[in-house]
């Protein structure tokens, strides 16, 4: 029996916005907290693998050559701020290239049948990075690199990305909004930074209907997330027929997170992971998670461990509650995916 795969690289710890931005929440301690908890539990039995660096060509699957060069050149010049909160230090290009490469290696291993589930746990995060714009702590969009690689080179026809980070995955949306081979379903707290992610944004051209924004009100917790997975994500996945499911796994929807106002617990993330694991099993496709946000290091560490337990096979699916948020979302999505809303 294959073990779940955990990808990481020491360069993740060398990207440090605290060099220039005191109090920055996206700091190396996030990863140290995760690895302390996992090391104490022998990595939950997962197989650890190194996250290789993405090549320039691989990064250019999701970004313009100009963007990749700009991030590299700023690092090589000693580093600097891209905006008031996004740091590209002298080690940051390397860290971001390994973060993208970890996600890419995860997709590669899953599509080669080496495991059913896995997690790339690296930083900086990626889902705010647009084709030619670093923002929101993100330099390269790791999950977008992985999804684009899966379609371009790994034999996947379709990839489903579920983004459960509390912030809108604007970068991932920008990269795939015109495509029908990557379906992005993104759940975010409505009204918070970066301000995008309206339910009206559904993609463009051949990608119309393949961007599914699911804004949720402040205070939303377990019931809302589980009902959205049950009423929207699972039926969509069934109709779309992905060869791979990737999770943009941010943990800032945790009730202890300092940057947002949702109400999930670590155990709730574990249950969400169980539901997505079971969805993958029903469809016969692997499930990979890629770390995004999460800014309370203890809550982040516990939530990552709970997610790994769920992905790794612990726990059972539960009957999802009914919520008005999910009912309304299912009605909206039915416009593009009639067969999914039964
Ligand atoms: Zn976030």
Short mmCIF file of C-alpha atoms and ligand atoms in Angstrom, two decimals:
data_model
loop_
_atom_site.label_atom_id
_atom_site.label_comp_id
_atom_site.label_asym_id
_atom_site.label_seq_id
_atom_site.Cartn_x
_atom_site.Cartn_y
_atom_site.Cartn_z
CA UNK A 1 0.00 0.00 0.00
CA UNK A 2 1.34 3.39 -0.94
CA UNK A 3 1.86 6.02 1.71
CA UNK A 4 0.74 9.63 1.30
CA UNK A 5 3.51 11.97 0.16
CA UNK A 6 4.80 15.06 1.99
CA UNK A 7 6.94 17.48 -0.05
CA UNK A 8 9.10 20.17 1.55
CA UNK A 9 12.42 21.97 1.19
CA UNK A 10 14.65 23.83 3.68
CA UNK A 11 14.67 26.92 1.44
CA UNK A 12 11.14 27.62 2.70
CA UNK A 13 12.66 28.81 5.97
CA UNK A 14 15.02 31.24 4.24
CA UNK A 15 12.26 33.40 2.77
CA UNK A 16 11.76 35.88 5.59
CA UNK A 17 9.65 39.04 5.24
CA UNK A 18 10.64 39.90 8.82
CA UNK A 19 14.00 41.02 7.41
CA UNK A 20 12.30 44.22 6.34
CA UNK A 21 8.68 44.10 7.50
CA UNK A 22 8.36 43.89 11.30
CA UNK A 23 5.42 41.82 12.51
CA UNK A 24 4.76 40.30 9.10
CA UNK A 25 2.37 37.35 9.58
CA UNK A 26 3.80 35.22 6.74
CA UNK A 27 6.95 34.22 8.60
CA UNK A 28 9.19 31.16 8.90
CA UNK A 29 7.67 30.26 12.28
CA UNK A 30 4.57 29.10 10.40
CA UNK A 31 6.51 26.25 8.89
CA UNK A 32 8.53 25.53 12.01
CA UNK A 33 5.29 25.14 13.99
CA UNK A 34 3.92 22.70 11.41
CA UNK A 35 7.08 20.62 11.35
CA UNK A 36 7.38 20.52 15.16
CA UNK A 37 3.90 19.03 15.41
CA UNK A 38 4.50 16.55 12.57
CA UNK A 39 7.96 15.53 13.77
CA UNK A 40 6.51 14.74 17.21
CA UNK A 41 4.10 12.34 15.51
CA UNK A 42 6.63 10.76 13.16
CA UNK A 43 5.12 12.63 10.19
CA UNK A 44 1.89 10.63 10.63
CA UNK A 45 3.50 7.82 8.65
CA UNK A 46 3.72 9.90 5.48
CA UNK A 47 6.63 9.50 3.07
CA UNK A 48 8.76 12.65 3.02
CA UNK A 49 10.21 13.79 -0.29
CA UNK A 50 12.27 16.82 -1.27
CA UNK A 51 10.51 19.60 -3.15
CA UNK A 52 12.72 20.29 -6.19
CA UNK A 53 12.98 23.79 -7.66
CA UNK A 54 10.76 24.53 -10.62
CA UNK A 55 12.68 25.42 -13.76
CA UNK A 56 12.08 28.75 -15.45
CA UNK A 57 10.07 26.95 -18.13
CA UNK A 58 7.89 25.33 -15.49
CA UNK A 59 7.21 28.66 -13.77
CA UNK A 60 6.34 30.11 -17.16
CA UNK A 61 3.43 27.68 -17.42
CA UNK A 62 1.63 30.06 -15.04
CA UNK A 63 3.58 33.31 -15.34
CA UNK A 64 5.01 35.57 -18.01
CA UNK A 65 8.75 35.34 -18.66
CA UNK A 66 8.97 38.98 -17.56
CA UNK A 67 7.48 38.17 -14.14
CA UNK A 68 9.74 35.18 -13.52
CA UNK A 69 12.79 37.23 -14.50
CA UNK A 70 11.74 40.18 -12.34
CA UNK A 71 11.39 38.04 -9.19
CA UNK A 72 14.74 36.35 -9.87
CA UNK A 73 16.56 39.60 -10.60
CA UNK A 74 15.25 41.33 -7.48
CA UNK A 75 16.46 38.40 -5.35
CA UNK A 76 19.83 38.39 -7.10
CA UNK A 77 20.18 42.10 -6.46
CA UNK A 78 19.80 41.50 -2.73
CA UNK A 79 16.04 41.60 -2.43
CA UNK A 80 13.39 44.18 -1.79
CA UNK A 81 9.72 44.93 -1.24
CA UNK A 82 7.29 44.50 -4.13
CA UNK A 83 4.49 46.22 -2.24
CA UNK A 84 3.83 47.07 1.41
CA UNK A 85 3.34 43.40 2.34
CA UNK A 86 4.98 41.30 -0.37
CA UNK A 87 8.67 40.60 0.15
CA UNK A 88 11.15 39.25 -2.39
CA UNK A 89 14.35 38.83 -0.38
CA UNK A 90 17.68 37.48 -1.55
CA UNK A 91 16.59 33.89 -0.79
CA UNK A 92 13.00 34.33 -1.86
CA UNK A 93 13.31 33.36 -5.52
CA UNK A 94 14.83 30.05 -4.48
CA UNK A 95 12.17 29.45 -1.83
CA UNK A 96 9.33 30.31 -4.21
CA UNK A 97 10.82 28.15 -6.98
CA UNK A 98 10.97 25.19 -4.57
CA UNK A 99 7.42 25.90 -3.35
CA UNK A 100 6.19 25.75 -6.95
CA UNK A 101 8.39 22.73 -7.60
CA UNK A 102 6.97 20.91 -4.59
CA UNK A 103 3.45 21.39 -5.91
CA UNK A 104 4.60 20.29 -9.36
CA UNK A 105 6.38 17.21 -7.98
CA UNK A 106 3.25 16.34 -6.02
CA UNK A 107 1.13 16.48 -9.17
CA UNK A 108 3.72 14.43 -11.03
CA UNK A 109 3.80 11.71 -8.34
CA UNK A 110 0.03 11.56 -7.97
CA UNK A 111 -0.60 11.30 -11.71
CA UNK A 112 2.09 8.61 -11.94
CA UNK A 113 0.11 6.59 -9.41
CA UNK A 114 2.77 6.73 -6.70
CA UNK A 115 0.20 7.70 -4.07
CA UNK A 116 -3.47 8.60 -3.76
CA UNK A 117 -2.94 11.72 -1.66
CA UNK A 118 -0.17 14.15 -0.77
CA UNK A 119 0.66 17.59 0.55
CA UNK A 120 3.29 20.13 -0.50
CA UNK A 121 4.09 22.17 2.61
CA UNK A 122 6.26 25.09 1.57
CA UNK A 123 6.30 28.87 1.56
CA UNK A 124 5.87 31.57 0.38
CA UNK A 125 2.24 30.84 -0.48
CA UNK A 126 1.09 31.27 -4.06
CA UNK A 127 -2.60 31.71 -4.83
CA UNK A 128 -2.56 35.52 -5.01
CA UNK A 129 0.25 35.61 -7.60
CA UNK A 130 -1.15 36.54 -11.01
CA UNK A 131 0.49 35.91 -14.40
CA UNK A 132 2.57 39.06 -14.09
CA UNK A 133 2.01 40.28 -10.55
CA UNK A 134 3.34 39.23 -7.16
CA UNK A 135 0.99 40.26 -4.37
CA UNK A 136 -0.48 39.18 -1.05
CA UNK A 137 2.76 37.57 0.21
CA UNK A 138 2.86 35.43 -2.99
CA UNK A 139 5.61 35.42 -5.66
CA UNK A 140 4.83 32.39 -7.84
CA UNK A 141 1.49 30.62 -7.98
CA UNK A 142 2.52 27.12 -6.97
CA UNK A 143 -0.83 25.40 -7.39
CA UNK A 144 -1.31 27.02 -10.79
CA UNK A 145 2.11 25.77 -11.89
CA UNK A 146 1.11 22.26 -10.76
CA UNK A 147 -2.29 22.35 -12.47
CA UNK A 148 -0.89 23.79 -15.69
CA UNK A 149 1.90 21.22 -15.69
CA UNK A 150 -0.59 18.41 -15.16
CA UNK A 151 -2.47 19.42 -18.29
CA UNK A 152 0.52 20.41 -20.40
CA UNK A 153 2.88 17.53 -19.67
CA UNK A 154 1.48 14.91 -17.31
CA UNK A 155 -1.43 13.58 -19.34
CA UNK A 156 -4.29 15.13 -17.36
CA UNK A 157 -7.21 16.39 -19.42
CA UNK A 158 -8.87 18.27 -16.59
CA UNK A 159 -7.82 19.49 -13.13
CA UNK A 160 -10.11 20.66 -10.35
CA UNK A 161 -8.71 23.20 -7.90
CA UNK A 162 -10.57 23.71 -4.63
CA UNK A 163 -9.30 26.83 -2.85
CA UNK A 164 -10.44 26.90 0.79
CA UNK A 165 -8.07 29.67 1.90
CA UNK A 166 -10.12 32.45 3.55
CA UNK A 167 -8.93 34.94 0.91
CA UNK A 168 -9.97 34.87 -2.72
CA UNK A 169 -7.56 32.97 -4.98
CA UNK A 170 -7.35 35.91 -7.37
CA UNK A 171 -4.07 34.79 -8.88
CA UNK A 172 -5.29 31.32 -9.70
CA UNK A 173 -8.46 32.82 -11.12
CA UNK A 174 -6.49 35.24 -13.29
CA UNK A 175 -4.31 32.42 -14.64
CA UNK A 176 -7.17 30.07 -15.56
CA UNK A 177 -10.18 32.33 -16.09
CA UNK A 178 -10.17 31.79 -19.86
CA UNK A 179 -9.62 28.01 -19.77
CA UNK A 180 -12.04 25.11 -19.61
CA UNK A 181 -9.51 22.44 -18.59
CA UNK A 182 -8.90 23.79 -15.07
CA UNK A 183 -12.01 24.30 -12.94
CA UNK A 184 -11.41 26.63 -10.00
CA UNK A 185 -13.81 26.52 -7.07
CA UNK A 186 -12.82 29.10 -4.49
CA UNK A 187 -14.41 29.71 -1.10
CA UNK A 188 -13.61 33.02 0.57
CA UNK A 189 -14.90 35.35 3.25
CA UNK A 190 -16.84 38.04 1.41
CA UNK A 191 -15.73 41.63 1.68
CA UNK A 192 -12.16 41.10 2.87
CA UNK A 193 -8.85 41.58 1.07
CA UNK A 194 -8.21 41.40 -1.91
CA UNK A 195 -11.81 42.41 -2.60
CA UNK A 196 -12.28 40.18 -5.65
CA UNK A 197 -14.12 36.86 -5.82
CA UNK A 198 -17.69 37.94 -6.42
CA UNK A 199 -20.14 35.18 -7.26
CA UNK A 200 -20.72 37.04 -10.53
CA UNK A 201 -17.18 36.30 -11.72
CA UNK A 202 -17.50 33.04 -13.60
CA UNK A 203 -14.61 33.10 -16.06
CA UNK A 204 -14.49 34.34 -19.64
CA UNK A 205 -14.59 32.97 -23.20
CA UNK A 206 -14.15 29.20 -23.24
CA UNK A 207 -13.57 29.43 -19.48
CA UNK A 208 -17.03 30.83 -18.74
CA UNK A 209 -18.52 28.66 -16.01
CA UNK A 210 -15.13 27.20 -15.07
CA UNK A 211 -14.48 29.76 -12.34
CA UNK A 212 -16.81 29.21 -9.41
CA UNK A 213 -16.61 31.84 -6.69
CA UNK A 214 -18.22 30.97 -3.38
CA UNK A 215 -18.09 34.00 -1.06
CA UNK A 216 -19.29 33.26 2.48
CA UNK A 217 -20.29 35.69 5.23
CA UNK A 218 -18.16 36.52 8.27
CA UNK A 219 -18.66 33.98 11.02
CA UNK A 220 -19.19 31.05 8.66
CA UNK A 221 -17.88 27.75 9.97
CA UNK A 222 -18.16 24.00 9.66
CA UNK A 223 -21.75 23.82 8.42
CA UNK A 224 -21.18 26.26 5.58
CA UNK A 225 -17.94 24.66 4.38
CA UNK A 226 -19.21 21.07 4.59
CA UNK A 227 -22.46 22.01 2.85
CA UNK A 228 -20.57 23.77 0.04
CA UNK A 229 -18.36 20.74 -0.48
CA UNK A 230 -21.42 18.48 -0.53
CA UNK A 231 -23.83 20.63 -2.57
CA UNK A 232 -21.45 22.41 -4.93
CA UNK A 233 -17.92 20.99 -5.07
CA UNK A 234 -18.81 17.29 -5.20
CA UNK A 235 -21.55 17.55 -7.87
CA UNK A 236 -19.39 19.89 -9.97
CA UNK A 237 -16.50 17.47 -9.74
CA UNK A 238 -18.77 14.64 -10.79
CA UNK A 239 -19.84 16.49 -13.91
CA UNK A 240 -16.45 18.01 -14.76
CA UNK A 241 -14.59 14.70 -14.43
CA UNK A 242 -11.12 15.81 -13.31
CA UNK A 243 -8.06 13.59 -13.53
CA UNK A 244 -6.60 15.32 -10.48
CA UNK A 245 -7.99 17.30 -7.55
CA UNK A 246 -5.76 19.94 -5.99
CA UNK A 247 -6.57 21.84 -2.81
CA UNK A 248 -5.27 25.38 -2.27
CA UNK A 249 -5.01 24.63 1.42
CA UNK A 250 -4.93 27.82 3.43
CA UNK A 251 -5.87 27.64 7.07
CA UNK A 252 -6.75 31.28 7.75
CA UNK A 253 -10.47 30.44 7.87
CA UNK A 254 -9.59 29.04 11.33
CA UNK A 255 -11.40 30.79 14.18
CA UNK A 256 -8.04 31.68 15.80
CA UNK A 257 -6.60 33.31 12.69
CA UNK A 258 -5.68 36.98 13.14
CA UNK A 259 -6.33 38.04 9.53
CA UNK A 260 -9.94 37.01 8.99
CA UNK A 261 -13.28 36.32 10.61
CA UNK A 262 -14.42 32.77 9.92
CA UNK A 263 -14.99 30.04 12.48
CA UNK A 264 -13.43 26.74 11.44
CA UNK A 265 -11.58 24.55 13.93
CA UNK A 266 -8.62 22.32 13.19
CA UNK A 267 -10.95 19.32 13.35
CA UNK A 268 -13.21 20.94 10.76
CA UNK A 269 -10.31 21.14 8.32
CA UNK A 270 -9.71 17.46 8.98
CA UNK A 271 -13.33 16.67 8.14
CA UNK A 272 -13.14 18.76 4.97
CA UNK A 273 -10.08 16.75 3.98
CA UNK A 274 -12.00 13.52 4.59
CA UNK A 275 -14.82 14.71 2.33
CA UNK A 276 -12.42 15.63 -0.48
CA UNK A 277 -10.49 12.38 -0.02
CA UNK A 278 -13.75 10.45 -0.38
CA UNK A 279 -14.72 12.55 -3.40
CA UNK A 280 -11.42 11.63 -5.03
CA UNK A 281 -11.97 7.98 -4.18
CA UNK A 282 -15.47 8.02 -5.71
CA UNK A 283 -14.12 9.57 -8.90
CA UNK A 284 -10.99 7.40 -8.89
CA UNK A 285 -8.64 10.38 -8.93
CA UNK A 286 -5.83 11.47 -6.58
CA UNK A 287 -6.00 14.46 -4.25
CA UNK A 288 -3.08 16.78 -3.52
CA UNK A 289 -2.95 19.75 -1.14
CA UNK A 290 -0.70 22.79 -1.47
CA UNK A 291 -0.11 25.07 1.53
CA UNK A 292 -1.39 28.64 1.20
CA UNK A 293 -2.16 30.93 4.19
CA UNK A 294 -2.80 30.43 7.90
CA UNK A 295 -1.34 32.96 10.33
CA UNK A 296 -1.81 31.56 13.81
CA UNK A 297 1.13 29.14 13.89
CA UNK A 298 -0.40 26.80 16.53
CA UNK A 299 -3.78 26.70 14.76
CA UNK A 300 -2.02 26.29 11.42
CA UNK A 301 0.08 23.38 12.68
CA UNK A 302 -2.89 21.55 14.20
CA UNK A 303 -4.97 22.16 11.08
CA UNK A 304 -2.29 20.85 8.74
CA UNK A 305 -1.94 17.72 10.89
CA UNK A 306 -5.73 17.25 10.93
CA UNK A 307 -5.86 17.70 7.15
CA UNK A 308 -3.09 15.13 6.70
CA UNK A 309 -4.95 12.65 8.90
CA UNK A 310 -8.05 13.14 6.79
CA UNK A 311 -6.23 12.89 3.48
CA UNK A 312 -4.27 9.92 4.76
CA UNK A 313 -7.36 7.83 5.48
CA UNK A 314 -8.47 8.56 9.04
CA UNK A 315 -12.07 9.51 9.71
CA UNK A 316 -15.24 8.95 7.74
CA UNK A 317 -17.45 11.14 5.60
CA UNK A 318 -20.43 12.67 7.36
CA UNK A 319 -23.84 13.76 6.14
CA UNK A 320 -23.52 17.44 5.30
CA UNK A 321 -25.90 19.94 6.90
CA UNK A 322 -28.11 22.16 4.78
CA UNK A 323 -27.29 25.85 4.63
CA UNK A 324 -28.78 28.78 2.79
CA UNK A 325 -25.30 29.70 1.52
CA UNK A 326 -24.94 26.33 -0.19
CA UNK A 327 -28.51 26.32 -1.51
CA UNK A 328 -28.01 29.70 -3.15
CA UNK A 329 -24.61 28.71 -4.53
CA UNK A 330 -26.00 25.48 -6.00
CA UNK A 331 -28.73 27.47 -7.76
CA UNK A 332 -26.19 29.86 -9.23
CA UNK A 333 -23.87 27.12 -10.39
CA UNK A 334 -26.79 25.30 -12.06
CA UNK A 335 -26.76 27.92 -14.79
CA UNK A 336 -23.54 26.44 -16.13
CA UNK A 337 -23.68 22.96 -14.66
CA UNK A 338 -27.28 21.80 -14.86
CA UNK A 339 -26.49 18.14 -14.41
CA UNK A 340 -24.56 18.87 -11.24
CA UNK A 341 -27.55 20.36 -9.43
CA UNK A 342 -29.95 17.52 -8.89
ZN1 LIG B 1 -5.28 33.63 2.93
#
